Amino acid sequence: MSARQMKLGAFLMATGHHVAAWRHPQVPADAGLDFQHYRHLAQVAEAACFDTLFLADSVAAATGDSASQMARSDHFEPLTLLSALSVVTERIGLISTVTTSYNEPYHLARKFASLDHLSGGRAGWNLVTSDAAAEAGNFGRDEHIGHAERYSRAREFHQVVTGLWDSWSADAFVRDKASGQYYDPAGRRELNHVGEHFKVKGPLNVARSPQGRPVVVQAGSSEAGRELAARTADVIFTAQPSLAAAQAFYADLKNRAATFGRSADELKIMPGVFVVVGETQALAQAKFEAFQDLVQPEVGVALLGRMLGNFDLSGYPLDGPLPELPLTDSGQRSRQQLLSKLAEREQLNLAQLGRRIAGGRGHFSLIGTPAQIADQLQLWFQNGAADGFNVLVPHLPGGLEDFARQVVPELQRRGLFRTHYTGTTLREHLGLPEIDER
Ligand SMILES: Cc1cc2nc3c(=O)[nH]c(=O)nc-3n(C[C@H](O)[C@H](O)[C@H](O)COP(=O)(O)O)c2cc1C
């Protein structure tokens, strides 16, 4: 049996993950609506054998006084973008974030089944409950749905979506011209779901897709998020600040999966990692500082407030401590805890904390040479902290090109990452079991 190898996701974000990337001379500021930019990124990632592309999303423009200083809202709708990318790529997975809070399961099931057909089995859905409170205002509400309610809806949403993906047996569509029979009624399964949040008859108006079910990712790491992931997800995307924290998370999720009768291998754990690579440590650090120097303090603090769970921190002194905040009901509880602990541990004032997270938003950060970065990824991968990583880079396309050309070959030399694709579907790349049809 071949040795276990890590999974890699290229987490794309218009101009890059650094909040000030768009101001950097090497970054095209209008990248978010430039298809050639994304085509290039997808092809760089595919040439490097990444398992998947990964797109985050929210269904609201950035808000607050500093919104005009941030490049956050001006980008393609991700499923439309991935559909276009599916025809200029052949192997790489295509994962998009879509919210369960402001959507209907039928629409979502249909779109991902379509993407799975379009791409020959490379679609993945990152299930979220929305961490941007501003979304509520676009969907007939004054306030965002509360945390518990969002997860209750998400659980049932997932059940309906997977039920709809199972609407047809793989051989249902016989399309027999001679007999005139288009599909075999025995292969048609009506869902007839009636629950607390949804009433959905089915079946889906799309034949069973190549993967049977597109891959399901869950991003949310609170107690409720962990339960949902352990029960239902193929992959969990998470932010973990250190090896010890990541190990604890990994063990917890694998144990929880077992309580639902799932094997440890059925749930892949992929922490985010923010990477800045250079030929020497000093060069990598200088590259990072060039982005840090572009951070306007109020922009860093606005990002911080949003990541802490939709708080407006603009009234607090920049050189003062992080104020005491109530537990967020509208945002990410896991991130709120991570960032509060970071401020305390490193004794950072508000402006410093905003600057500290301007690149990686609290994800584990690595700034160094290809060998130093590979050392850390290897350490996490071989010591019960990760099955792979969702890679965040400060700027695009440069940061991804650097990772693909410098870090990937180092991982390959160590036997830790594939040198060519062996499968064709995302499920195969990730080593996930095939879906048993009922
Ligand atoms: C690593 C990570 C990435 C996330 N990405 C998104 C995203 O792109 N869009 C979004 O609406 N929510 C995103 N979320 C938040 C989810 O919507 C999540 O369901 C919700 O905020 C609750 O998070 P919690 O379980 O940590 O409290 C993300 C959460 C995590 C931990």
Tab-separated table of C-alpha atoms in Angstrom, residues 156-407:
chain	number	residue	atom	x	y	z
A	156	GLU	CA	-32.144	19.546	7.883
A	157	PHE	CA	-30.914	21.393	4.780
A	158	HIS	CA	-28.127	18.845	4.386
A	159	GLN	CA	-30.571	15.972	4.801
A	160	VAL	CA	-32.821	17.350	2.053
A	161	VAL	CA	-29.943	18.081	-0.326
A	162	THR	CA	-28.460	14.598	-0.019
A	163	GLY	CA	-31.935	13.109	-0.353
A	164	LEU	CA	-32.420	15.044	-3.581
A	165	TRP	CA	-29.024	13.942	-4.888
A	166	ASP	CA	-30.296	10.383	-4.386
A	167	SER	CA	-33.423	11.074	-6.466
A	168	TRP	CA	-32.427	8.749	-9.280
A	169	SER	CA	-30.584	5.472	-9.454
A	170	ALA	CA	-27.462	5.591	-11.618
A	171	ASP	CA	-29.147	3.542	-14.343
A	172	ALA	CA	-32.577	5.216	-14.205
A	173	PHE	CA	-32.252	7.126	-17.460
A	174	VAL	CA	-32.422	4.370	-20.076
A	175	ARG	CA	-33.412	6.743	-22.914
A	176	ASP	CA	-34.466	3.799	-25.058
A	177	LYS	CA	-35.397	5.166	-28.460
A	178	ALA	CA	-36.801	1.867	-29.712
A	179	SER	CA	-39.274	1.330	-26.870
A	180	GLY	CA	-39.879	5.010	-26.268
A	181	GLN	CA	-39.051	4.745	-22.568
A	182	TYR	CA	-36.981	7.698	-21.302
A	183	TYR	CA	-36.443	6.559	-17.749
A	184	ASP	CA	-37.181	3.499	-15.678
A	185	PRO	CA	-39.789	4.340	-13.029
A	186	ALA	CA	-38.119	1.878	-10.648
A	187	GLY	CA	-35.096	4.204	-10.520
A	188	ARG	CA	-37.100	7.279	-9.494
A	189	ARG	CA	-37.225	8.117	-5.790
A	190	GLU	CA	-39.505	10.788	-4.555
A	191	LEU	CA	-38.216	12.415	-1.403
A	192	ASN	CA	-41.458	13.580	0.238
A	193	HIS	CA	-39.537	15.364	2.979
A	194	VAL	CA	-41.569	17.161	5.622
A	195	GLY	CA	-39.558	18.662	8.457
A	196	GLU	CA	-39.281	21.626	10.774
A	197	HIS	CA	-37.784	23.958	8.166
A	198	PHE	CA	-38.514	22.396	4.793
A	199	LYS	CA	-41.175	20.578	2.845
A	200	VAL	CA	-39.704	19.165	-0.358
A	201	LYS	CA	-41.352	16.626	-2.607
A	202	GLY	CA	-38.634	15.865	-5.163
A	203	PRO	CA	-37.304	14.201	-7.170
A	204	LEU	CA	-34.526	16.408	-8.495
A	205	ASN	CA	-34.725	17.389	-12.157
A	206	VAL	CA	-31.120	16.283	-12.748
A	207	ALA	CA	-29.980	12.681	-13.211
A	208	ARG	CA	-27.671	11.170	-10.598
A	209	SER	CA	-24.333	12.953	-10.887
A	210	PRO	CA	-20.951	11.307	-11.531
A	211	GLN	CA	-19.924	11.289	-7.855
A	212	GLY	CA	-23.379	10.184	-6.750
A	213	ARG	CA	-23.146	12.954	-4.239
A	214	PRO	CA	-20.800	15.914	-4.618
A	215	VAL	CA	-18.256	16.147	-1.779
A	216	VAL	CA	-19.591	17.949	1.303
A	217	VAL	CA	-17.267	20.225	3.267
A	218	GLN	CA	-18.315	21.849	6.549
A	219	ALA	CA	-16.718	25.092	7.776
A	220	GLY	CA	-17.673	25.914	11.326
A	221	SER	CA	-15.877	24.666	14.417
A	222	SER	CA	-18.116	25.513	17.375
A	223	GLU	CA	-19.740	22.673	19.306
A	224	ALA	CA	-22.687	22.672	16.883
A	225	GLY	CA	-20.365	22.872	13.875
A	226	ARG	CA	-18.316	19.912	15.081
A	227	GLU	CA	-21.402	17.782	15.635
A	228	LEU	CA	-22.717	18.529	12.170
A	229	ALA	CA	-19.359	17.801	10.533
A	230	ALA	CA	-18.809	14.571	12.459
A	231	ARG	CA	-22.250	13.343	11.453
A	232	THR	CA	-22.372	14.435	7.821
A	233	ALA	CA	-19.262	15.999	6.271
A	234	ASP	CA	-16.630	14.445	4.019
A	235	VAL	CA	-14.189	17.243	4.851
A	236	ILE	CA	-13.986	19.842	7.590
A	237	PHE	CA	-12.261	23.148	6.962
A	238	THR	CA	-11.093	24.792	10.169
A	239	ALA	CA	-8.860	27.552	11.533
A	240	GLN	CA	-6.356	26.248	14.117
A	241	PRO	CA	-3.672	28.521	15.563
A	242	SER	CA	-1.109	25.919	16.693
A	243	LEU	CA	-0.067	22.284	16.430
A	244	ALA	CA	-1.478	21.468	19.875
A	245	ALA	CA	-4.839	23.066	19.116
A	246	ALA	CA	-5.012	21.318	15.761
A	247	GLN	CA	-4.190	17.946	17.344
A	248	ALA	CA	-6.939	18.364	19.918
A	249	PHE	CA	-9.418	19.342	17.214
A	250	TYR	CA	-8.380	16.436	14.999
A	251	ALA	CA	-8.758	13.870	17.772
A	252	ASP	CA	-12.089	15.307	18.834
A	253	LEU	CA	-13.561	15.218	15.318
A	254	LYS	CA	-12.314	11.701	14.551
A	255	ASN	CA	-13.748	10.457	17.872
A	256	ARG	CA	-17.068	12.133	17.220
A	257	ALA	CA	-17.218	10.606	13.735
A	258	ALA	CA	-16.769	7.173	15.326
A	259	THR	CA	-19.783	7.755	17.565
A	260	PHE	CA	-21.828	8.141	14.366
A	261	GLY	CA	-20.497	4.826	13.090
A	262	ARG	CA	-18.100	6.455	10.667
A	263	SER	CA	-14.464	5.439	10.176
A	264	ALA	CA	-11.745	8.018	10.835
A	265	ASP	CA	-10.850	8.008	7.128
A	266	GLU	CA	-14.297	9.102	6.027
A	267	LEU	CA	-13.833	12.580	7.503
A	268	LYS	CA	-10.826	14.535	6.240
A	269	ILE	CA	-9.601	17.379	8.384
A	270	MET	CA	-8.088	20.301	6.510
A	271	PRO	CA	-6.975	23.288	8.564
A	272	GLY	CA	-6.239	26.502	6.727
A	273	VAL	CA	-2.602	27.560	6.529
A	274	PHE	CA	-1.435	31.018	5.486
A	275	VAL	CA	1.850	30.736	3.603
A	276	VAL	CA	4.450	33.272	2.502
A	277	VAL	CA	7.427	31.648	0.824
A	278	GLY	CA	10.856	33.091	-0.043
A	279	GLU	CA	14.323	31.819	-0.955
A	280	THR	CA	15.504	32.764	2.520
A	281	GLN	CA	13.665	33.393	5.765
A	282	ALA	CA	14.580	37.085	5.533
A	283	LEU	CA	13.215	37.377	1.993
A	284	ALA	CA	9.959	35.699	2.978
A	285	GLN	CA	9.594	37.999	5.962
A	286	ALA	CA	10.319	41.065	3.801
A	287	LYS	CA	7.695	39.932	1.306
A	288	PHE	CA	5.147	39.637	4.116
A	289	GLU	CA	6.082	43.022	5.617
A	290	ALA	CA	5.473	44.704	2.252
A	291	PHE	CA	1.808	43.697	2.625
A	292	GLN	CA	1.676	44.557	6.311
A	293	ASP	CA	2.918	48.070	5.554
A	294	LEU	CA	-0.148	48.603	3.370
A	295	VAL	CA	-2.643	47.821	6.157
A	296	GLN	CA	-4.594	50.907	7.164
A	297	PRO	CA	-5.176	50.475	10.929
A	298	GLU	CA	-8.934	51.133	10.669
A	299	VAL	CA	-9.186	48.478	7.936
A	300	GLY	CA	-7.425	45.905	10.103
A	301	VAL	CA	-9.772	46.705	12.962
A	302	ALA	CA	-12.853	46.519	10.717
A	303	LEU	CA	-11.772	43.073	9.523
A	304	LEU	CA	-11.162	42.069	13.111
A	305	GLY	CA	-14.640	43.188	14.183
A	306	ARG	CA	-16.201	41.210	11.373
A	307	MET	CA	-14.174	38.080	12.171
A	308	LEU	CA	-14.962	38.341	15.884
A	309	GLY	CA	-18.629	38.003	14.974
A	310	ASN	CA	-19.957	41.169	13.334
A	311	PHE	CA	-18.923	43.775	15.899
A	312	ASP	CA	-18.313	47.444	15.100
A	313	LEU	CA	-15.042	48.278	16.892
A	314	SER	CA	-14.570	51.678	15.251
A	315	GLY	CA	-15.435	53.549	18.463
A	316	TYR	CA	-12.632	51.931	20.508
A	317	PRO	CA	-9.114	53.391	20.785
A	318	LEU	CA	-6.657	51.756	18.398
A	319	ASP	CA	-4.007	51.536	21.108
A	320	GLY	CA	-6.390	50.109	23.681
A	321	PRO	CA	-7.081	46.465	24.481
A	322	LEU	CA	-9.648	44.292	22.731
A	323	PRO	CA	-12.903	45.185	24.519
A	324	GLU	CA	-14.943	42.527	26.335
A	325	LEU	CA	-17.455	41.256	23.797
A	326	PRO	CA	-20.510	39.064	24.274
A	327	LEU	CA	-20.533	35.584	22.708
A	328	THR	CA	-21.410	36.127	19.052
A	329	ASP	CA	-24.779	34.833	17.934
A	330	SER	CA	-24.431	35.969	14.327
A	331	GLY	CA	-20.837	35.013	13.508
A	332	GLN	CA	-18.246	32.275	13.996
A	333	ARG	CA	-17.957	31.278	17.629
A	334	SER	CA	-14.821	29.272	16.983
A	335	ARG	CA	-13.039	32.236	15.412
A	336	GLN	CA	-14.178	34.585	18.136
A	337	GLN	CA	-12.575	32.335	20.705
A	338	LEU	CA	-9.402	31.887	18.650
A	339	LEU	CA	-8.886	35.637	18.157
A	340	SER	CA	-9.673	36.568	21.748
A	341	LYS	CA	-7.117	34.047	22.990
A	342	LEU	CA	-4.558	35.360	20.504
A	343	ALA	CA	-4.972	38.933	21.784
A	344	GLU	CA	-4.545	37.752	25.354
A	345	ARG	CA	-1.595	35.441	24.705
A	346	GLU	CA	0.391	37.986	22.682
A	347	GLN	CA	-0.811	41.042	24.630
A	348	LEU	CA	-1.910	42.855	21.472
A	349	ASN	CA	-3.798	46.130	21.354
A	350	LEU	CA	-6.649	46.618	18.890
A	351	ALA	CA	-4.568	47.962	15.988
A	352	GLN	CA	-1.885	45.303	16.535
A	353	LEU	CA	-4.449	42.509	16.565
A	354	GLY	CA	-6.043	43.876	13.375
A	355	ARG	CA	-2.627	43.928	11.734
A	356	ARG	CA	-1.783	40.481	13.095
A	357	ILE	CA	-4.771	38.874	11.344
A	358	ALA	CA	-4.668	41.007	8.164
A	359	GLY	CA	-3.148	38.127	6.212
A	360	GLY	CA	-4.245	34.817	7.668
A	361	ARG	CA	-7.344	35.902	9.644
A	362	GLY	CA	-6.240	33.720	12.517
A	363	HIS	CA	-5.272	30.657	10.456
A	364	PHE	CA	-1.889	29.089	11.216
A	365	SER	CA	0.781	31.203	9.488
A	366	LEU	CA	4.053	30.081	7.941
A	367	ILE	CA	6.575	32.564	6.629
A	368	GLY	CA	9.832	31.036	5.437
A	369	THR	CA	11.736	28.943	2.923
A	370	PRO	CA	10.179	26.025	1.042
A	371	ALA	CA	11.973	23.580	3.365
A	372	GLN	CA	10.831	25.375	6.523
A	373	ILE	CA	7.249	25.412	5.298
A	374	ALA	CA	7.365	21.759	4.249
A	375	ASP	CA	8.799	20.862	7.685
A	376	GLN	CA	5.793	22.352	9.447
A	377	LEU	CA	3.219	20.865	7.086
A	378	GLN	CA	4.897	17.495	7.515
A	379	LEU	CA	4.906	17.864	11.283
A	380	TRP	CA	1.168	18.566	11.380
A	381	PHE	CA	0.366	15.884	8.812
A	382	GLN	CA	2.356	13.138	10.539
A	383	ASN	CA	1.354	13.992	14.082
A	384	GLY	CA	-2.402	13.768	14.131
A	385	ALA	CA	-3.208	17.387	13.325
A	386	ALA	CA	-4.269	17.352	9.670
A	387	ASP	CA	-5.137	15.175	6.678
A	388	GLY	CA	-4.218	18.075	4.443
A	389	PHE	CA	-4.372	21.842	4.224
A	390	ASN	CA	-6.403	24.562	2.637
A	391	VAL	CA	-3.658	26.920	1.470
A	392	LEU	CA	-4.153	30.677	1.820
A	393	VAL	CA	-1.648	33.008	0.208
A	394	PRO	CA	-1.299	36.751	0.727
A	395	HIS	CA	-1.592	37.756	-2.918
A	396	LEU	CA	-2.710	36.328	-6.215
A	397	PRO	CA	-1.511	35.156	-8.588
A	398	GLY	CA	2.042	35.505	-7.181
A	399	GLY	CA	1.529	33.731	-3.860
A	400	LEU	CA	0.000	30.653	-5.479
A	401	GLU	CA	2.707	30.533	-8.144
A	402	ASP	CA	5.337	30.651	-5.390
A	403	PHE	CA	3.676	27.821	-3.472
A	404	ALA	CA	3.205	25.694	-6.594
A	405	ARG	CA	6.773	26.179	-7.833
A	406	GLN	CA	8.616	26.026	-4.531
A	407	VAL	CA	6.676	24.264	-1.789
